[in-house]
Amino acid sequence: MRKLCLLFLLIGTYCYAGEKKYTVDSPDGKIQLAIIQTDAGELTYQLAVKRKQVIDASALGFKTEDGLTFPFRGWKMGKVTRNKVNSVWKPLWGKRAVVPDKYNEMKLSFVNEAKSSDALEVVARAYNEGVAFRYVLPQGTGSALELTTFNFTGDYTAWFYNGERHNIGPERLTETDGERLPVMTVKAADDLYLAVHEAYLDEGEPLKLKSEKGQCLFSVSVKPHLLHAGYQSAWRVVLCGNRPGDLVDSHLLELLNPEPSGDYDFSWVKPGVALWDWRINGAQWEGFHYTMSYPSWERMVDFAAEQGFAYLVLDANWYGPEFEQGSDPVKGDKARDVRKLIQYGKQKGVGIWLYLNDVGGRNYPLEETLKQYGAWGAAGVKYGFMAGDAEEKNTRTRSITEMCARYKLLVDFHDYPVHPYGQMRTWPNAVTREYCKAQLDGHEIFYPKTFVTSVFVNMIAGPIDMNNGMFDLRQGKTTRSDNNQEVPSTVVSEAARTLITFSGATIIPDIPEYYRKYPALLRFLSAQKMPWLESKTLDGEIGEYIVMMRQAEDGVFLVGAATNEESRTLRVPLSFLGKGDYEAEIVEDRENAHYLSNRETIKVSKKKVTRNEVLNIKLAPGGGTCIRIFKKVYHNAVLSQFPGGGELKLLSSFDTPS
């Protein structure tokens, strides 16, 4: 009997009275996705992690307009196809330079015995980081409603994206009543975290979930979709990890998207830190008055070049009031100055991003506008306030992203954008989205707890633009008069958040003088040389705190930590370092720092470290820590002879970056 069971396990098909069970395991054997076909032909699935059932029998399939479900009675299994992949993805930019792409795949093919023209495939993959499944329609047409559900086995705790508001959660599954937006992050046990999202949203409406109070079952809540031959649904994804940081560090969503089309060369795509002109408007410093105009732009470009920052983002109204129908996004208002600035930026090695409101994008020929921006030499487009329903916005977002790629423009979507779903693999120019509340627009909802929640929820979806990094936290006379509330953070936490937040464009909002006021923190910002070689969430709990390590392009290691409204002391093992001696520059909040009352007080220390050490860091309420770690560089000895023939002198020494 034991031999027979083992045979079934290897084949991955179990037969019980009236049902068949098809399984696919992750390469490490810790995750198993099972798809069950009942005697009536219905399909369900189950998910087990480390032999713990976390999702019980949950529906698969569709319901047609006439009320029929498929697959159902009369649909039979055609064949089962299995495949193993063990490869790597080397992204142009991402959380790391090399991403393992390793999974086991199972494809179940069904045909309708009564109507041979109808067929359906369910494709399932199991990775070490989670599972994904999708529907493929080789043939047949018709409008249908997706029936997919997630039937959790326990009353777990969950958090959800909540638009431009503080996240929903912690919320027991049985407390949910109504629709929720992904990402849905779930704590199933102290050593088991899950996240529900989607990948490769090629067409249709972005994912929403719904549940009724008292239940642990969540349904896909999207409108009926017109299926067609060749239709492929988005991947339904459940990420799995021992800690919430495992979900944050994953590139699974990107791996479920296809490689870039051969029609595009993306070698020009460069991630990096960007200055921003929106919040500098109205700032004054030693007689200079900052405005959203050429003299201030030139000053910002000079600062970006000085620090090695890649970009300057010009926000709304450079071509006229953004919501006015007659504002011409090519010829309006300061267009001539913008063209001049782009050329000045090129001389300095700084790219210029241009804001484009959806009003201008619709009232003027969009492709001609983007083509013109490309011809000017602009670096990217920040697209704002897109109108339309969810499905229309998805279609338009994809179209704009492709047009931007055609004209070598990076793109950032703002103001309730379509959620990220791994698109940066197919379109590396899609570097970020405001799938969060940009913190400087959200003082009424954005508090320290908001940050350390959203990085474990929103950021799982992909790169997000949160506009962290404000160094004038009082927002008195030095920033915009239309949003002059104080920032609930500390200056150290603000710098740390720029590193923690994953984005292909880290957009920082303050004037140069406030960055220069804190040299050690400015060094931390300038050291963020992307693309990252490696990223790792070293520690963290949802809504509590997070510690993130990223290794920069030049090999410098950066660590950023942030906490909620509570102070805490954390241990940071340096085992991620290589062999040898390093120097660490540590910037912390002072003893009396507080996110509400004493935001801009810091202390800086330096020490020699190795990979065997553990740093103890103390975070003030709402505070953070920034650590820059670099290896001492030994230059080859240069021997020089004194004039007239004297003794040889050793000129070289150990150097460290400033």
XYZ file of C-alpha atoms in Angstrom:
658
model
C 0.000 0.000 0.000
C 2.848 2.408 0.806
C 4.388 1.759 -2.618
C 1.067 2.512 -4.310
C 0.703 5.811 -2.443
C 4.239 6.767 -3.405
C 3.444 6.031 -7.038
C 0.420 8.317 -6.845
C 2.563 11.056 -5.294
C 5.104 10.890 -8.066
C 2.482 11.001 -10.777
C 0.636 13.804 -9.009
C -2.838 12.353 -9.554
C -5.041 10.928 -6.810
C -8.241 9.026 -7.491
C -11.022 8.904 -4.925
C -14.586 7.769 -5.286
C -16.204 10.245 -7.639
C -13.247 12.624 -7.965
C -9.760 13.017 -9.367
C -7.060 15.081 -7.725
C -4.154 16.562 -9.660
C -1.267 18.098 -7.709
C 1.752 20.232 -8.430
C 4.446 20.811 -5.797
C 6.964 23.605 -5.446
C 10.562 22.636 -6.307
C 11.469 22.539 -2.602
C 8.401 20.403 -1.817
C 7.014 22.806 0.818
C 4.001 24.060 -1.167
C 1.370 21.934 -2.885
C -1.474 23.104 -5.104
C -4.153 20.472 -5.706
C -6.882 20.734 -8.352
C -9.844 18.401 -7.887
C -12.410 17.357 -10.484
C -15.561 15.933 -8.960
C -17.674 13.225 -10.525
C -20.050 16.000 -11.625
C -17.179 17.678 -13.471
C -16.822 20.653 -11.153
C -13.331 21.983 -10.432
C -11.960 23.132 -7.084
C -8.460 23.676 -5.744
C -6.674 23.449 -2.394
C -3.413 24.928 -1.132
C -1.131 23.438 1.512
C 2.057 25.056 2.831
C 4.460 22.978 4.905
C 1.703 20.331 5.079
C -0.699 22.856 6.594
C -3.894 23.310 4.603
C -4.386 27.077 4.262
C -6.952 27.194 1.432
C -9.666 24.531 1.346
C -11.890 23.520 -1.576
C -12.251 26.722 -3.623
C -14.081 27.207 -6.893
C -12.496 27.333 -10.330
C -14.095 28.067 -13.683
C -16.707 30.359 -15.244
C -20.440 30.934 -15.437
C -21.968 31.925 -18.764
C -24.718 34.487 -19.341
C -27.313 31.718 -19.558
C -26.350 30.451 -16.097
C -24.260 27.455 -17.161
C -20.970 26.811 -15.384
C -17.896 25.270 -16.956
C -16.124 22.983 -16.562
C -19.111 20.954 -15.305
C -20.928 17.773 -16.142
C -20.276 16.925 -19.778
C -16.768 18.376 -19.728
C -14.056 15.755 -19.652
C -10.328 15.853 -19.046
C -8.456 15.812 -22.310
C -4.912 15.520 -21.048
C -2.553 16.540 -18.265
C 0.728 18.150 -19.269
C 3.598 18.714 -16.871
C 6.704 20.838 -17.167
C 9.679 21.848 -15.028
C 11.607 25.102 -15.403
C 14.918 25.930 -13.744
C 16.236 29.186 -15.117
C 17.091 32.739 -14.095
C 15.814 36.167 -15.030
C 18.316 39.016 -15.211
C 16.212 42.164 -15.082
C 17.440 45.512 -16.347
C 16.509 46.725 -12.883
C 14.730 45.230 -9.925
C 15.266 44.093 -6.365
C 18.269 42.035 -7.403
C 20.491 41.453 -10.408
C 19.687 37.747 -10.770
C 16.238 36.297 -10.047
C 15.773 32.498 -9.914
C 12.939 31.414 -12.211
C 12.246 27.915 -10.940
C 8.852 26.236 -10.883
C 6.828 23.132 -11.645
C 3.890 23.535 -14.012
C 0.749 21.491 -14.599
C -1.711 22.097 -17.441
C -5.161 20.505 -17.324
C -7.034 20.486 -20.639
C -10.832 20.105 -20.705
C -13.199 19.676 -23.623
C -16.980 19.880 -23.810
C -18.319 16.519 -24.992
C -21.597 18.117 -26.070
C -19.916 20.941 -27.995
C -16.519 20.032 -29.354
C -15.763 23.668 -30.207
C -15.555 24.512 -26.477
C -12.307 23.918 -24.634
C -10.628 25.233 -21.503
C -7.189 24.885 -19.988
C -6.245 25.497 -16.367
C -2.525 26.199 -16.044
C -1.024 25.952 -12.544
C 2.490 26.726 -11.371
C 4.162 26.112 -8.024
C 7.227 28.147 -7.069
C 9.113 28.122 -3.788
C 7.589 31.586 -3.192
C 3.961 30.692 -3.930
C 1.507 29.388 -6.508
C -0.356 30.792 -9.485
C -3.066 29.561 -11.834
C -4.817 30.959 -14.883
C -7.449 30.063 -17.456
C -6.738 29.705 -21.171
C -9.438 29.373 -23.830
C -7.974 27.652 -26.911
C -11.320 27.906 -28.715
C -14.856 29.115 -28.146
C -16.414 32.511 -27.432
C -18.987 34.085 -25.142
C -19.445 36.350 -22.135
C -18.706 34.670 -18.809
C -18.169 35.469 -15.138
C -15.105 34.122 -13.353
C -15.974 31.918 -10.348
C -12.577 31.768 -8.607
C -12.672 31.831 -4.806
C -10.150 31.708 -1.940
C -11.628 29.637 0.884
C -9.232 30.045 3.807
C -9.141 27.307 6.416
C -8.934 29.635 9.405
C -10.083 33.026 10.623
C -6.751 34.584 9.807
C -5.735 38.243 10.035
C -5.584 40.287 6.847
C -4.623 43.719 5.519
C -5.787 45.287 2.236
C -4.899 48.142 -0.098
C -7.338 50.983 0.475
C -6.820 53.531 -2.277
C -5.435 56.852 -1.124
C -6.232 56.128 2.497
C -4.649 54.178 5.327
C -4.742 50.438 4.655
C -7.625 48.317 5.919
C -6.466 46.002 8.667
C -5.549 44.236 10.767
C -8.951 42.647 10.114
C -10.101 39.117 10.851
C -11.318 37.350 7.732
C -14.758 36.916 9.277
C -14.960 40.697 9.823
C -14.704 41.516 6.124
C -18.014 42.563 4.646
C -17.991 43.783 1.043
C -15.328 44.448 -1.572
C -11.617 44.720 -0.901
C -8.735 45.742 -3.152
C -5.525 43.755 -3.490
C -2.919 43.225 -2.343
C -4.533 41.115 0.397
C -1.801 40.241 2.891
C -2.655 37.444 5.331
C -1.049 36.249 8.540
C -1.967 32.570 8.797
C 0.516 31.776 11.600
C 3.554 33.285 13.264
C 5.700 31.589 10.628
C 3.323 31.704 7.650
C 2.253 34.743 5.643
C 0.280 34.815 2.403
C -0.565 37.465 -0.166
C -3.332 37.327 -2.786
C -2.881 39.310 -5.990
C -2.798 38.870 -9.757
C -0.123 38.901 -12.453
C -0.066 39.642 -16.180
C -3.366 41.496 -16.511
C -3.400 41.361 -20.307
C -7.050 42.355 -20.657
C -10.169 42.850 -18.604
C -10.889 44.429 -15.252
C -8.299 44.622 -12.452
C -8.806 42.201 -9.581
C -11.122 42.974 -6.694
C -12.132 40.609 -3.905
C -15.350 40.331 -1.926
C -16.510 38.496 1.143
C -19.457 38.376 3.522
C -19.211 38.915 7.242
C -18.799 35.680 9.162
C -17.056 33.880 6.283
C -13.445 33.062 5.469
C -14.232 32.776 1.755
C -13.229 35.511 -0.712
C -14.476 35.642 -4.303
C -12.993 37.294 -7.358
C -15.233 40.320 -7.882
C -14.957 41.360 -11.521
C -17.653 41.926 -14.103
C -18.368 39.313 -16.829
C -15.747 39.297 -19.545
C -16.116 38.531 -23.243
C -14.066 35.390 -23.707
C -12.581 34.643 -27.097
C -10.350 32.082 -28.752
C -6.864 32.641 -27.391
C -8.115 34.329 -24.209
C -5.750 34.128 -21.245
C -6.924 35.313 -17.871
C -4.653 37.091 -15.438
C -2.752 34.763 -13.138
C -4.404 34.354 -9.743
C -1.478 34.382 -7.329
C -0.982 33.343 -3.711
C 2.470 34.260 -2.430
C 3.779 32.347 0.597
C 6.524 33.146 3.077
C 7.769 32.423 6.568
C 7.883 36.154 7.289
C 6.127 39.154 5.759
C 9.471 40.274 4.354
C 9.579 37.165 2.152
C 6.514 38.479 0.308
C 8.092 41.916 -0.081
C 11.327 40.512 -1.510
C 9.677 38.238 -4.080
C 9.745 38.852 -7.839
C 7.121 36.157 -8.454
C 4.599 38.561 -10.013
C 7.178 39.728 -12.535
C 8.176 36.143 -13.377
C 4.560 35.437 -14.375
C 4.759 38.156 -17.020
C 6.385 37.541 -20.419
C 9.798 38.790 -21.470
C 9.928 42.051 -23.477
C 8.972 41.928 -27.128
C 11.859 41.696 -29.561
C 10.564 44.881 -31.177
C 11.897 46.989 -28.303
C 15.401 47.764 -27.074
C 15.234 48.760 -23.407
C 18.957 49.273 -22.869
C 18.245 52.976 -22.330
C 16.122 52.328 -19.228
C 17.925 53.558 -16.120
C 16.389 53.575 -12.618
C 17.476 56.236 -10.192
C 16.772 59.005 -7.701
C 14.777 61.981 -9.005
C 14.275 65.467 -7.631
C 10.752 66.901 -7.904
C 9.543 70.471 -8.396
C 5.996 70.187 -6.966
C 6.814 70.699 -3.285
C 9.586 73.271 -3.750
C 7.142 75.876 -5.057
C 7.115 78.768 -2.611
C 10.298 77.809 -0.767
C 12.722 80.619 0.088
C 16.376 80.295 0.963
C 18.802 83.180 1.447
C 17.013 85.441 -0.990
C 16.233 82.797 -3.606
C 12.548 82.146 -4.175
C 11.736 78.697 -5.532
C 8.983 78.456 -8.144
C 8.032 75.926 -10.793
C 9.990 77.831 -13.435
C 13.294 77.800 -15.275
C 15.604 79.454 -12.681
C 14.529 76.967 -10.002
C 14.630 74.051 -12.431
C 18.196 74.926 -13.419
C 19.172 75.132 -9.751
C 17.653 71.697 -9.140
C 19.453 70.196 -12.147
C 22.765 71.536 -10.843
C 22.116 69.911 -7.471
C 21.096 66.612 -9.082
C 24.286 66.580 -11.146
C 26.370 67.403 -8.072
C 24.904 64.444 -6.144
C 24.666 61.953 -8.990
C 20.862 61.952 -8.995
C 19.483 60.751 -12.306
C 16.412 62.922 -12.864
C 14.297 65.990 -12.216
C 10.514 65.552 -12.425
C 8.464 68.559 -13.603
C 4.940 68.268 -12.261
C 1.607 69.763 -13.292
C 0.925 73.093 -15.011
C 4.182 73.507 -16.922
C 2.124 73.617 -20.133
C -0.830 75.453 -18.562
C -3.489 74.618 -15.945
C -3.633 70.833 -16.082
C -7.433 70.471 -16.027
C -8.190 73.187 -18.589
C -9.320 71.834 -21.933
C -7.137 74.266 -23.895
C -3.813 73.563 -22.154
C -1.606 72.324 -25.001
C 0.864 69.678 -23.699
C 3.331 70.452 -26.490
C 3.051 74.207 -27.126
C 1.495 75.587 -23.929
C 2.904 78.047 -21.379
C 6.518 77.123 -20.451
C 7.110 74.600 -23.256
C 9.991 76.633 -24.666
C 11.708 76.764 -21.263
C 11.164 73.041 -20.823
C 12.892 72.267 -24.118
C 15.784 74.488 -23.049
C 15.914 72.718 -19.673
C 16.040 69.274 -21.263
C 19.122 70.309 -23.212
C 20.700 71.829 -20.100
C 20.001 68.614 -18.236
C 21.667 66.576 -20.975
C 24.830 68.634 -20.546
C 24.749 67.874 -16.835
C 23.787 64.199 -17.163
C 20.342 64.731 -15.630
C 17.163 63.546 -17.364
C 13.939 65.571 -17.256
C 10.518 63.998 -16.653
C 7.373 65.776 -17.908
C 3.957 65.680 -16.289
C 0.953 64.975 -18.541
C -2.626 65.138 -17.285
C -5.238 62.843 -18.830
C -7.138 65.957 -20.005
C -4.214 66.911 -22.221
C -3.683 63.253 -23.115
C -7.233 63.025 -24.491
C -7.767 66.501 -25.965
C -4.579 66.380 -28.023
C -3.224 63.499 -30.138
C -1.564 61.409 -27.449
C 0.932 59.531 -29.567
C 2.042 62.740 -31.270
C 2.546 64.312 -27.835
C 4.650 61.421 -26.575
C 6.605 61.282 -29.811
C 7.369 64.975 -29.412
C 8.535 64.480 -25.836
C 10.829 61.726 -27.061
C 12.167 63.985 -29.813
C 12.857 66.727 -27.267
C 14.925 64.215 -25.312
C 12.692 63.981 -22.238
C 13.494 61.087 -19.894
C 9.984 60.140 -18.826
C 6.314 60.965 -18.386
C 4.354 61.260 -15.157
C 0.752 60.579 -16.206
C -1.950 61.888 -13.886
C -5.676 61.599 -13.170
C -6.593 59.001 -15.784
C -10.374 58.859 -16.311
C -12.538 55.839 -17.143
C -13.764 52.656 -15.531
C -11.327 50.036 -14.283
C -11.200 48.016 -17.511
C -10.793 51.110 -19.668
C -7.990 52.369 -17.439
C -6.188 49.045 -17.734
C -6.384 49.147 -21.529
C -5.281 52.781 -21.662
C -2.445 52.226 -19.189
C -1.062 49.398 -21.304
C -1.358 51.495 -24.465
C 0.415 54.505 -22.944
C 3.170 52.308 -21.523
C 3.798 50.825 -24.967
C 3.817 54.235 -26.644
C 6.273 55.521 -24.062
C 8.525 52.533 -24.770
C 8.355 53.335 -28.477
C 9.676 56.843 -27.845
C 12.136 55.867 -25.096
C 10.232 57.404 -22.213
C 9.988 56.084 -18.671
C 6.470 56.257 -17.237
C 4.908 56.786 -13.798
C 1.114 56.580 -13.380
C -0.465 58.629 -10.579
C -3.854 59.296 -8.998
C -5.619 55.947 -8.468
C -3.671 54.020 -11.123
C -4.219 50.417 -12.149
C -2.354 48.306 -9.625
C 1.074 46.924 -10.521
C 0.930 43.281 -11.604
C 4.508 42.492 -12.598
C 4.441 44.559 -15.794
C 8.016 45.813 -15.293
C 9.336 42.566 -16.777
C 7.558 43.076 -20.101
C 7.844 46.872 -19.977
C 10.977 47.856 -18.019
C 10.149 51.507 -18.742
C 7.123 51.164 -16.382
C 9.253 52.122 -13.393
C 6.660 53.085 -10.754
C 3.012 53.864 -9.912
C 1.301 55.761 -7.106
C -0.346 52.612 -5.800
C -0.366 54.172 -2.348
C -1.019 57.532 -0.817
C 1.870 59.825 -1.670
C 2.771 60.846 1.855
C 3.018 64.601 1.270
C -0.569 64.724 0.022
C -1.938 62.660 2.861
C -1.178 64.126 6.269
C -4.698 63.388 7.432
C -4.138 59.653 6.941
C -0.388 59.156 6.567
C 1.300 58.353 9.861
C 4.273 56.150 10.744
C 1.971 53.121 10.995
C 0.739 53.846 7.462
C 4.223 53.489 6.041
C 5.087 50.268 7.861
C 1.760 48.785 6.766
C 1.738 49.821 3.114
C 5.231 48.432 2.460
C 3.894 44.992 3.440
C 0.693 45.375 1.406
C 0.801 47.841 -1.496
C 4.484 47.320 -2.273
C 4.060 43.571 -2.728
C 2.290 44.470 -5.996
C 5.409 46.106 -7.396
C 7.255 49.440 -7.557
C 5.339 52.303 -5.927
C 5.867 56.080 -5.875
C 5.340 57.371 -2.334
C 7.421 60.598 -2.531
C 9.322 60.018 0.700
C 12.397 62.013 1.613
C 11.106 65.376 2.859
C 13.820 66.951 5.027
C 11.972 70.143 6.022
C 9.447 68.358 8.183
C 7.838 71.491 9.581
C 6.732 72.628 6.106
C 6.686 76.224 7.230
C 7.706 78.976 4.809
C 9.858 76.674 2.739
C 7.238 74.694 0.849
C 3.913 74.970 -0.931
C 1.302 77.078 0.812
C -1.467 74.716 -0.380
C -0.169 71.880 1.804
C 1.733 73.277 4.746
C 0.913 70.739 7.422
C 3.750 69.172 9.320
C 5.108 65.800 8.213
C 4.538 63.106 10.894
C 7.991 61.552 10.648
C 11.604 62.163 11.625
C 14.221 63.284 9.147
C 16.138 60.012 9.622
C 12.990 58.000 8.951
C 12.316 60.085 5.843
C 15.720 59.182 4.424
C 15.289 55.517 5.382
C 11.896 55.372 3.645
C 13.475 56.353 0.322
C 15.493 53.130 0.433
C 12.785 50.888 1.856
C 10.217 51.872 -0.785
C 10.876 49.842 -3.934
C 10.664 52.009 -7.046
C 12.495 52.457 -10.323
C 12.228 56.209 -9.742
C 12.827 57.298 -6.152
C 11.238 60.743 -6.253
C 12.356 63.051 -3.430
C 10.518 66.325 -2.837
C 12.622 68.909 -0.998
C 14.912 71.797 -1.940
C 18.686 71.271 -2.214
C 19.464 73.391 0.824
C 17.556 71.131 3.190
C 19.339 68.070 1.862
C 22.704 69.794 2.293
C 21.738 70.585 5.896
C 22.186 66.873 6.742
C 25.386 65.724 4.965
C 25.307 62.155 6.286
C 21.706 61.633 5.172
C 22.493 63.234 1.817
C 25.346 60.746 1.410
C 22.820 57.994 2.113
C 20.513 59.319 -0.639
C 23.355 59.762 -3.117
C 24.585 56.220 -2.431
C 21.340 54.753 -3.817
C 22.940 53.753 -7.114
C 20.482 51.562 -8.960
C 19.937 48.979 -10.344
C 20.157 47.060 -7.089
C 22.465 44.066 -6.932
C 20.510 42.552 -4.050
C 17.656 43.395 -1.691
C 16.596 41.716 1.526
C 14.020 42.555 4.168
C 16.085 41.772 7.237
C 13.257 42.079 9.734
C 9.777 43.486 10.112
C 6.179 43.074 11.163
C 3.140 44.479 9.397
C 2.142 47.820 10.905
C 5.084 47.716 13.334
C 8.491 48.184 11.706
C 10.701 47.187 8.790
C 14.460 46.834 8.201
C 15.551 46.742 4.539
C 18.978 46.060 3.024
C 19.809 46.935 -0.565
C 23.163 46.558 -2.267
C 23.870 49.380 -4.692
C 25.252 49.096 -8.197
C 28.727 50.053 -6.970
C 28.647 47.412 -4.231
C 27.865 49.728 -1.308
C 25.414 48.195 1.192
C 22.578 50.360 2.480
C 20.261 49.566 5.364
C 17.112 51.522 6.154
C 14.869 50.958 9.167
C 11.559 52.598 10.055
C 9.082 52.115 12.882
C 5.501 53.025 13.707
C 4.528 55.412 16.510
C 6.466 53.308 19.045
C 10.176 53.522 19.764
C 12.096 50.260 19.574
C 15.582 48.777 19.601
C 16.437 46.322 16.840
C 19.279 43.914 16.190
C 20.673 43.997 12.650
C 22.978 41.075 11.773
C 25.495 42.000 9.064
C 25.755 38.478 7.652
C 24.811 39.829 4.213
C 28.296 41.370 3.903
C 31.158 39.640 2.161
C 34.428 38.734 3.790
C 36.799 41.397 5.015
C 36.600 44.700 6.852
C 34.006 47.354 6.153
C 33.224 50.799 7.470
C 29.690 51.719 8.488
C 28.276 55.223 8.735
C 25.217 55.060 11.004
C 22.650 57.860 11.212
C 20.091 57.584 14.023
C 17.484 59.695 15.760
C 18.763 61.409 18.892
C 17.472 60.292 22.281
C 14.769 62.964 22.437
C 13.585 62.649 18.832
C 9.869 62.196 18.144
C 7.795 62.234 14.964
C 5.461 64.910 16.358
C 7.689 67.202 18.372
C 11.402 66.847 17.622
C 11.738 65.580 14.090
C 15.022 66.970 12.815
C 17.591 65.892 15.404
C 20.138 63.242 14.438
C 23.368 61.614 15.545
C 26.047 60.215 13.261
C 28.647 57.589 14.090
C 31.175 55.507 12.195
C 32.624 52.125 13.039
C 34.531 49.267 11.471
C 32.392 46.175 10.954
C 32.543 42.643 9.561
C 29.898 40.167 8.471
C 30.059 38.505 11.904
C 28.754 41.537 13.801
C 25.292 42.541 14.918
C 24.358 46.223 15.142
C 21.947 47.400 17.813
C 19.923 50.337 16.504
C 17.423 52.447 18.410
C 14.489 54.036 16.604
C 12.581 56.985 18.047
C 8.761 57.030 17.881
C 8.001 57.399 14.171
C 11.736 57.344 13.543
C 14.302 55.402 11.605
C 17.928 54.520 11.002
C 20.117 54.849 7.907
C 23.301 52.796 7.544
C 25.811 53.083 4.701
C 28.398 50.291 4.620
C 31.355 50.310 2.264
C 34.499 48.268 1.947
C 37.883 49.839 2.253
C 39.601 49.995 -1.098
C 43.322 49.345 -1.352
C 45.019 50.953 -4.312
C 47.996 49.135 -5.796
C 51.237 50.546 -4.478
C 52.722 53.269 -6.658
C 56.453 53.727 -6.264
C 57.926 57.072 -7.198
C 61.544 58.176 -7.390
C 62.426 61.572 -6.032
C 63.986 64.054 -8.476
C 67.698 63.638 -8.622
C 67.512 59.971 -7.762
C 66.566 59.526 -4.055
C 64.806 56.708 -2.312
C 61.564 55.216 -3.522
C 58.479 56.332 -1.552
C 55.171 54.474 -1.079
C 52.385 56.876 -2.089
C 49.237 54.759 -1.893
C 47.044 53.997 1.107
C 43.676 52.702 2.155
C 40.875 54.992 1.005
C 37.194 55.073 1.813
C 34.392 56.894 0.037
C 33.471 60.225 1.586
